[in-house]
Amino acid sequence: MISTETPLAPLVFQPLDPATPGRPLSAIQEEILRLKRERNAVLLAHNYQVDEIQQIADYVGDSLGLSYKAAETQADVIVFCGVHFMAETAKIVNPSKTVLLPEMDAGCSLSDSCPAEKLAAYKAANPGLYVVAYINCSASVKALCDVICTSGNAMKIVSRVPADREILFVPDQNLGQWVAKKTGRRMRLWPGSCYAHVLYSVRNIEAVKVLYPGAPVVAHPECVEAVRDMADVVCSTEKMIAYCRENQADTFIIVTETGMINRLRREVPGKRFVAGPTDHCGCNDCRFMKMNTIEKVRDSLAGMTPQVELPEAILRDARAPIQRMLDWSR
Ligand code: 13P
Ligand code: SF4
């Protein structure tokens, strides 16, 4: 909500590194590439990872693209540079592989907002609901759901749910509200949110629009409705690349985690990307995503630890709703 009392903080735009093509690799990056070859490992990185990691990843993408890559890989080891629920998803879709997560404490506020016991109790008290879970949830929660979705396919998935079933959407109320509005499908919404995306406010986006008149606002659906309503496009991180490439504008205001700008600068050269500011800074780093560092990636591959392990029953029960998503969104 817009406060009329607090004065507007001065906007300071974080100077990010310029685009990286051609920049020589550091010794530690070279070491990771050597270890990767020795271990027959694949390095998958989310769009929010630091540039040094993105630069040497085999694939950089959104949750949906990363799930497909994890399912398809022939490598023996998956080094997952993202957060815990993403690495768990990689293990679920490819359980015979070793999955390394450089920082085991890299969690997610959305995932934390929906503990499996609470969801199980809610389902028991409200039988018959069709549970659609945003992929940002734990493996134990996935095991309780009917189908998974990501921000890249949520509308497609929700549209496929049988019309006579009432939907419970967990755990992101903002993404759920956006999908409900777009599809016209009424849904019960779990009251979770991403701590980073709800920091964007109408006031701050208005202020940055004044500085860059005409620049399209590109926002992630985890933002609150008032911010989404100001955006020229609301989409997953992967779709942001295509939008900025195809749009004629030369400057874009990017309202999602700051790491996204690394990839945009590499893959859409010649255009300017301005990080959407919050009250706290002219950027918005997810504290969980940024727990992975290049040193931790090296240590993880060198020591083959920490590894993601899941109980057999969770692996089995969580696989079906993820597989349904992969099938429905092809
Ligand atoms: P994407 O699937 O759009 O990459 O989003 C993942 C995420 O965690 C957003 O905060
Ligand atoms: Fe979770 Fe938000 Fe971080 Fe994405 S940005 S991983 S939703 S806390």
mmCIF file with all atom_site columns, N, CA and C and ligand atoms in Angstrom, residues 48 83 108-110 136 194-195 197 222 286 288-289, ligand 2:
data_model
loop_
_atom_site.group_PDB
_atom_site.id
_atom_site.type_symbol
_atom_site.label_atom_id
_atom_site.label_alt_id
_atom_site.label_comp_id
_atom_site.label_asym_id
_atom_site.label_entity_id
_atom_site.label_seq_id
_atom_site.pdbx_PDB_ins_code
_atom_site.Cartn_x
_atom_site.Cartn_y
_atom_site.Cartn_z
_atom_site.occupancy
_atom_site.B_iso_or_equiv
_atom_site.pdbx_formal_charge
_atom_site.auth_seq_id
_atom_site.auth_comp_id
_atom_site.auth_asym_id
_atom_site.auth_atom_id
_atom_site.pdbx_PDB_model_num
ATOM   1  N  N   . TYR A 1 48  ? 18.424 -15.845 -11.256 1.00 0.00 ? 48  TYR A N   1
ATOM   2  C  CA  . TYR A 1 48  ? 18.747 -14.921 -10.163 1.00 0.00 ? 48  TYR A CA  1
ATOM   3  C  C   . TYR A 1 48  ? 20.153 -15.135 -9.591  1.00 0.00 ? 48  TYR A C   1
ATOM   4  N  N   . VAL A 1 83  ? 17.707 -22.336 -5.384  1.00 0.00 ? 83  VAL A N   1
ATOM   5  C  CA  . VAL A 1 83  ? 17.330 -22.532 -3.984  1.00 0.00 ? 83  VAL A CA  1
ATOM   6  C  C   . VAL A 1 83  ? 16.888 -23.977 -3.751  1.00 0.00 ? 83  VAL A C   1
ATOM   7  N  N   . CYS A 1 108 ? 13.481 -20.403 0.755   1.00 0.00 ? 108 CYS A N   1
ATOM   8  C  CA  . CYS A 1 108 ? 12.563 -19.552 -0.017  1.00 0.00 ? 108 CYS A CA  1
ATOM   9  C  C   . CYS A 1 108 ? 11.394 -19.204 0.906   1.00 0.00 ? 108 CYS A C   1
ATOM   10 N  N   . SER A 1 109 ? 11.055 -17.932 0.983   1.00 0.00 ? 109 SER A N   1
ATOM   11 C  CA  . SER A 1 109 ? 9.988  -17.523 1.909   1.00 0.00 ? 109 SER A CA  1
ATOM   12 C  C   . SER A 1 109 ? 8.637  -18.096 1.479   1.00 0.00 ? 109 SER A C   1
ATOM   13 N  N   . LEU A 1 110 ? 8.459  -18.284 0.180   1.00 0.00 ? 110 LEU A N   1
ATOM   14 C  CA  . LEU A 1 110 ? 7.196  -18.862 -0.289  1.00 0.00 ? 110 LEU A CA  1
ATOM   15 C  C   . LEU A 1 110 ? 7.081  -20.302 0.173   1.00 0.00 ? 110 LEU A C   1
ATOM   16 N  N   . ASN A 1 136 ? 7.445  -23.348 -6.151  1.00 0.00 ? 136 ASN A N   1
ATOM   17 C  CA  . ASN A 1 136 ? 8.171  -22.823 -4.985  1.00 0.00 ? 136 ASN A CA  1
ATOM   18 C  C   . ASN A 1 136 ? 7.581  -23.384 -3.690  1.00 0.00 ? 136 ASN A C   1
ATOM   19 N  N   . CYS A 1 194 ? 6.221  -13.986 -1.640  1.00 0.00 ? 194 CYS A N   1
ATOM   20 C  CA  . CYS A 1 194 ? 7.680  -13.891 -1.741  1.00 0.00 ? 194 CYS A CA  1
ATOM   21 C  C   . CYS A 1 194 ? 8.101  -12.614 -1.048  1.00 0.00 ? 194 CYS A C   1
ATOM   22 N  N   . TYR A 1 195 ? 8.956  -12.739 -0.037  1.00 0.00 ? 195 TYR A N   1
ATOM   23 C  CA  . TYR A 1 195 ? 9.330  -11.551 0.748   1.00 0.00 ? 195 TYR A CA  1
ATOM   24 C  C   . TYR A 1 195 ? 10.002 -10.481 -0.140  1.00 0.00 ? 195 TYR A C   1
ATOM   25 N  N   . HIS A 1 197 ? 9.608  -9.998  -3.656  1.00 0.00 ? 197 HIS A N   1
ATOM   26 C  CA  . HIS A 1 197 ? 8.745  -9.353  -4.655  1.00 0.00 ? 197 HIS A CA  1
ATOM   27 C  C   . HIS A 1 197 ? 7.695  -8.428  -4.032  1.00 0.00 ? 197 HIS A C   1
ATOM   28 N  N   . GLU A 1 222 ? 4.824  -12.592 -8.986  1.00 0.00 ? 222 GLU A N   1
ATOM   29 C  CA  . GLU A 1 222 ? 4.864  -12.640 -7.517  1.00 0.00 ? 222 GLU A CA  1
ATOM   30 C  C   . GLU A 1 222 ? 4.716  -11.248 -6.896  1.00 0.00 ? 222 GLU A C   1
ATOM   31 N  N   . CYS A 1 286 ? 17.467 -11.460 -3.804  1.00 0.00 ? 286 CYS A N   1
ATOM   32 C  CA  . CYS A 1 286 ? 16.850 -12.450 -2.915  1.00 0.00 ? 286 CYS A CA  1
ATOM   33 C  C   . CYS A 1 286 ? 17.962 -12.999 -2.034  1.00 0.00 ? 286 CYS A C   1
ATOM   34 N  N   . PHE A 1 288 ? 18.183 -15.529 -0.315  1.00 0.00 ? 288 PHE A N   1
ATOM   35 C  CA  . PHE A 1 288 ? 18.399 -16.986 -0.419  1.00 0.00 ? 288 PHE A CA  1
ATOM   36 C  C   . PHE A 1 288 ? 19.168 -17.319 -1.698  1.00 0.00 ? 288 PHE A C   1
ATOM   37 N  N   . MET A 1 289 ? 18.737 -16.746 -2.812  1.00 0.00 ? 289 MET A N   1
ATOM   38 C  CA  . MET A 1 289 ? 19.416 -17.004 -4.084  1.00 0.00 ? 289 MET A CA  1
ATOM   39 C  C   . MET A 1 289 ? 20.889 -16.602 -4.008  1.00 0.00 ? 289 MET A C   1
HETATM 40 FE FE1 . SF4 B 2 .   ? 11.669 -17.557 -3.054  1.00 0.00 ? 2   SF4 B FE1 1
HETATM 41 FE FE2 . SF4 B 2 .   ? 11.196 -15.001 -3.531  1.00 0.00 ? 2   SF4 B FE2 1
HETATM 42 FE FE3 . SF4 B 2 .   ? 13.696 -15.835 -3.427  1.00 0.00 ? 2   SF4 B FE3 1
HETATM 43 FE FE4 . SF4 B 2 .   ? 12.091 -16.536 -5.517  1.00 0.00 ? 2   SF4 B FE4 1
HETATM 44 S  S1  . SF4 B 2 .   ? 12.836 -14.473 -4.988  1.00 0.00 ? 2   SF4 B S1  1
HETATM 45 S  S2  . SF4 B 2 .   ? 13.468 -17.883 -4.356  1.00 0.00 ? 2   SF4 B S2  1
HETATM 46 S  S3  . SF4 B 2 .   ? 10.144 -16.723 -4.453  1.00 0.00 ? 2   SF4 B S3  1
HETATM 47 S  S4  . SF4 B 2 .   ? 12.223 -15.837 -1.719  1.00 0.00 ? 2   SF4 B S4  1
#
